[in-house]
PDB file of C-alpha atoms in Angstrom:
ATOM      1  CA  ARG A   5      27.488   9.747 -21.488  1.00 61.00           C
ATOM      2  CA  ILE A   6      24.423  10.239 -23.833  1.00 63.00           C
ATOM      3  CA  THR A   7      21.106  11.441 -22.915  1.00 74.00           C
ATOM      4  CA  MET A   8      18.150  11.172 -24.672  1.00 76.00           C
ATOM      5  CA  PHE A   9      15.986  13.428 -22.620  1.00 70.00           C
ATOM      6  CA  PRO A  10      16.671  16.486 -25.148  1.00 76.00           C
ATOM      7  CA  SER A  11      14.943  14.665 -27.979  1.00 78.00           C
ATOM      8  CA  SER A  12      12.325  12.739 -26.092  1.00 80.00           C
ATOM      9  CA  SER A  13       8.455  13.069 -26.208  1.00 80.00           C
ATOM     10  CA  GLN A  14       8.792  13.528 -22.487  1.00 77.00           C
ATOM     11  CA  ARG A  15      10.591  16.945 -23.015  1.00 78.00           C
ATOM     12  CA  ARG A  16       8.393  17.775 -26.080  1.00 78.00           C
ATOM     13  CA  GLU A  17       4.930  17.215 -24.546  1.00 79.00           C
ATOM     14  CA  TRP A  18       5.418  17.767 -20.778  1.00 80.00           C
ATOM     15  CA  VAL A  19       8.098  20.505 -20.159  1.00 83.00           C
ATOM     16  CA  PHE A  20       6.516  23.910 -20.443  1.00 87.00           C
ATOM     17  CA  ALA A  21       8.275  27.336 -20.932  1.00 86.00           C
ATOM     18  CA  ASP A  22       6.393  28.822 -17.866  1.00 91.00           C
ATOM     19  CA  GLN A  23       3.430  28.630 -15.499  1.00 92.00           C
ATOM     20  CA  GLU A  24       1.303  30.833 -17.763  1.00 94.00           C
ATOM     21  CA  THR A  25       1.396  28.006 -20.226  1.00 92.00           C
ATOM     22  CA  VAL A  26       0.221  25.396 -17.957  1.00 93.00           C
ATOM     23  CA  THR A  27      -2.453  27.648 -16.723  1.00 95.00           C
ATOM     24  CA  ALA A  28      -3.805  28.617 -20.161  1.00 96.00           C
ATOM     25  CA  LYS A  29      -3.759  24.983 -21.183  1.00 94.00           C
ATOM     26  CA  ARG A  30      -6.134  24.241 -18.092  1.00 95.00           C
ATOM     27  CA  VAL A  31      -8.294  27.166 -18.822  1.00 96.00           C
ATOM     28  CA  ASP A  32      -8.663  25.819 -22.403  1.00 96.00           C
ATOM     29  CA  VAL A  33      -9.749  22.380 -21.008  1.00 96.00           C
ATOM     30  CA  ASN A  34     -12.257  23.861 -18.822  1.00 95.00           C
ATOM     31  CA  ARG A  35     -13.696  26.243 -21.681  1.00 93.00           C
ATOM     32  CA  LEU A  36     -13.868  23.253 -24.015  1.00 94.00           C
ATOM     33  CA  PHE A  37     -15.789  21.162 -21.569  1.00 93.00           C
ATOM     34  CA  LYS A  38     -18.317  24.056 -21.201  1.00 91.00           C
ATOM     35  CA  GLU A  39     -18.625  24.341 -25.066  1.00 89.00           C
ATOM     36  CA  ARG A  40     -19.301  20.469 -25.406  1.00 90.00           C
ATOM     37  CA  HIS A  41     -21.852  20.599 -22.821  1.00 85.00           C
ATOM     38  CA  LYS A  42     -23.507  23.393 -24.751  1.00 84.00           C
ATOM     39  CA  GLU A  43     -23.239  21.735 -28.171  1.00 86.00           C
ATOM     40  CA  GLN A  44     -25.197  18.657 -26.460  1.00 86.00           C
ATOM     41  CA  GLY A  45     -28.185  21.049 -25.970  1.00 80.00           C
ATOM     42  CA  SER A  46     -27.658  22.280 -22.486  1.00 77.00           C
ATOM     43  CA  THR A  47     -29.535  25.629 -21.784  1.00 77.00           C
ATOM     44  CA  VAL A  48     -27.296  26.447 -18.618  1.00 77.00           C
ATOM     45  CA  ASP A  49     -25.405  29.478 -19.096  1.00 76.00           C
ATOM     46  CA  LEU A  50     -21.333  28.859 -19.417  1.00 72.00           C
ATOM     47  CA  THR A  51     -20.766  31.415 -16.808  1.00 75.00           C
ATOM     48  CA  SER A  52     -23.207  29.520 -14.316  1.00 78.00           C
ATOM     49  CA  SER A  53     -21.810  28.426 -10.875  1.00 81.00           C
ATOM     50  CA  VAL A  54     -22.802  24.760 -12.070  1.00 85.00           C
ATOM     51  CA  PHE A  55     -19.639  24.679 -13.828  1.00 90.00           C
ATOM     52  CA  LEU A  56     -16.316  24.582 -12.010  1.00 94.00           C
ATOM     53  CA  SER A  57     -13.903  27.158 -13.009  1.00 94.00           C
ATOM     54  CA  ALA A  58     -10.261  26.227 -13.925  1.00 95.00           C
ATOM     55  CA  ALA A  59      -9.240  27.370 -10.670  1.00 95.00           C
ATOM     56  CA  ASP A  60     -11.689  25.106  -8.936  1.00 95.00           C
ATOM     57  CA  GLU A  61     -10.567  22.223 -10.860  1.00 95.00           C
ATOM     58  CA  LEU A  62      -6.998  22.658 -10.008  1.00 95.00           C
ATOM     59  CA  LYS A  63      -7.889  23.024  -6.312  1.00 96.00           C
ATOM     60  CA  LEU A  64     -10.011  19.793  -6.487  1.00 95.00           C
ATOM     61  CA  CYS A  65      -7.384  17.829  -8.132  1.00 94.00           C
ATOM     62  CA  GLY A  66      -4.910  19.065  -5.882  1.00 95.00           C
ATOM     63  CA  TRP A  67      -6.996  17.899  -2.882  1.00 96.00           C
ATOM     64  CA  TYR A  68      -7.207  14.544  -4.530  1.00 95.00           C
ATOM     65  CA  THR A  69      -3.284  14.491  -5.040  1.00 95.00           C
ATOM     66  CA  GLY A  70      -2.909  15.053  -1.201  1.00 95.00           C
ATOM     67  CA  LYS A  71      -5.430  12.281  -0.615  1.00 95.00           C
ATOM     68  CA  MET A  72      -3.385   9.906  -2.794  1.00 93.00           C
ATOM     69  CA  ILE A  73      -0.342  10.619  -1.125  1.00 94.00           C
ATOM     70  CA  GLU A  74      -1.986  10.484   2.492  1.00 94.00           C
ATOM     71  CA  ILE A  75      -3.564   7.090   1.439  1.00 94.00           C
ATOM     72  CA  ALA A  76      -0.085   5.666   0.237  1.00 94.00           C
ATOM     73  CA  GLY A  77       1.509   6.546   3.408  1.00 92.00           C
ATOM     74  CA  ARG A  78      -0.621   3.979   5.087  1.00 95.00           C
ATOM     75  CA  PHE A  79       0.561   1.020   2.916  1.00 92.00           C
ATOM     76  CA  ALA A  80       2.807  -1.444   4.682  1.00 91.00           C
ATOM     77  CA  PRO A  81       5.437  -1.435   3.233  1.00 93.00           C
ATOM     78  CA  PRO A  82       4.927   2.104   1.604  1.00 90.00           C
ATOM     79  CA  PRO A  83       5.360   2.242  -2.015  1.00 92.00           C
ATOM     80  CA  PRO A  84       8.620   3.633  -3.256  1.00 92.00           C
ATOM     81  CA  ARG A  85       8.914   7.589  -3.514  1.00 90.00           C
ATOM     82  CA  ALA A  86       9.505   7.013  -7.331  1.00 89.00           C
ATOM     83  CA  VAL A  87       6.308   5.118  -7.762  1.00 90.00           C
ATOM     84  CA  LEU A  88       4.178   7.714  -5.725  1.00 92.00           C
ATOM     85  CA  GLY A  89       5.826  10.486  -7.835  1.00 89.00           C
ATOM     86  CA  THR A  90       4.930   8.835 -10.897  1.00 88.00           C
ATOM     87  CA  ALA A  91       1.416   8.349  -9.823  1.00 91.00           C
ATOM     88  CA  VAL A  92       1.149  11.835  -8.609  1.00 91.00           C
ATOM     89  CA  MET A  93       2.539  13.173 -11.970  1.00 88.00           C
ATOM     90  CA  TYR A  94       0.371  11.065 -14.144  1.00 90.00           C
ATOM     91  CA  LEU A  95      -2.875  12.395 -12.287  1.00 92.00           C
ATOM     92  CA  LYS A  96      -1.376  16.028 -12.909  1.00 91.00           C
ATOM     93  CA  ARG A  97      -0.875  15.202 -16.668  1.00 90.00           C
ATOM     94  CA  PHE A  98      -4.186  13.670 -16.999  1.00 93.00           C
ATOM     95  CA  TYR A  99      -5.989  16.872 -15.781  1.00 94.00           C
ATOM     96  CA  LEU A 100      -3.836  19.116 -18.271  1.00 93.00           C
ATOM     97  CA  ASN A 101      -5.758  17.106 -21.141  1.00 93.00           C
ATOM     98  CA  ASN A 102      -9.213  16.453 -19.426  1.00 95.00           C
ATOM     99  CA  SER A 103     -11.683  18.283 -17.170  1.00 95.00           C
ATOM    100  CA  ALA A 104     -12.405  17.102 -13.586  1.00 95.00           C
ATOM    101  CA  MET A 105     -16.028  17.816 -14.736  1.00 93.00           C
ATOM    102  CA  ASP A 106     -15.517  14.825 -17.275  1.00 93.00           C
ATOM    103  CA  TYR A 107     -13.308  12.515 -15.041  1.00 93.00           C
ATOM    104  CA  HIS A 108     -13.945  13.060 -11.235  1.00 91.00           C
ATOM    105  CA  PRO A 109     -10.605  12.813  -9.656  1.00 90.00           C
ATOM    106  CA  LYS A 110     -11.747  10.194  -7.057  1.00 88.00           C
ATOM    107  CA  ASP A 111     -12.435   7.787 -10.123  1.00 90.00           C
ATOM    108  CA  ILE A 112      -9.001   8.376 -11.839  1.00 87.00           C
ATOM    109  CA  MET A 113      -6.948   8.438  -8.397  1.00 81.00           C
TER     110      MET A 113
END
């Protein structure tokens, strides 16, 4: 049996060496949002509590992931597990490349 996964873009783009790599990606997305905000003329200090931290963004996205699962559980008939798993994975992947301060999870969910 031939498998395509080892040479797939799925593996290349979405399989990470360790959790630190994922965390660094989240921190970078958060930093880039703050820098763009400053470049647009904001005088708010980048360390201000006005901005979410990368950890805050992760908590917010986690909360909305739980809500997505909860809402899907109310459907009759419920969606297949593969569909729900795919939706959760896409939400998580989206926030590895975008800040929750740019795109609120409620709107993306």
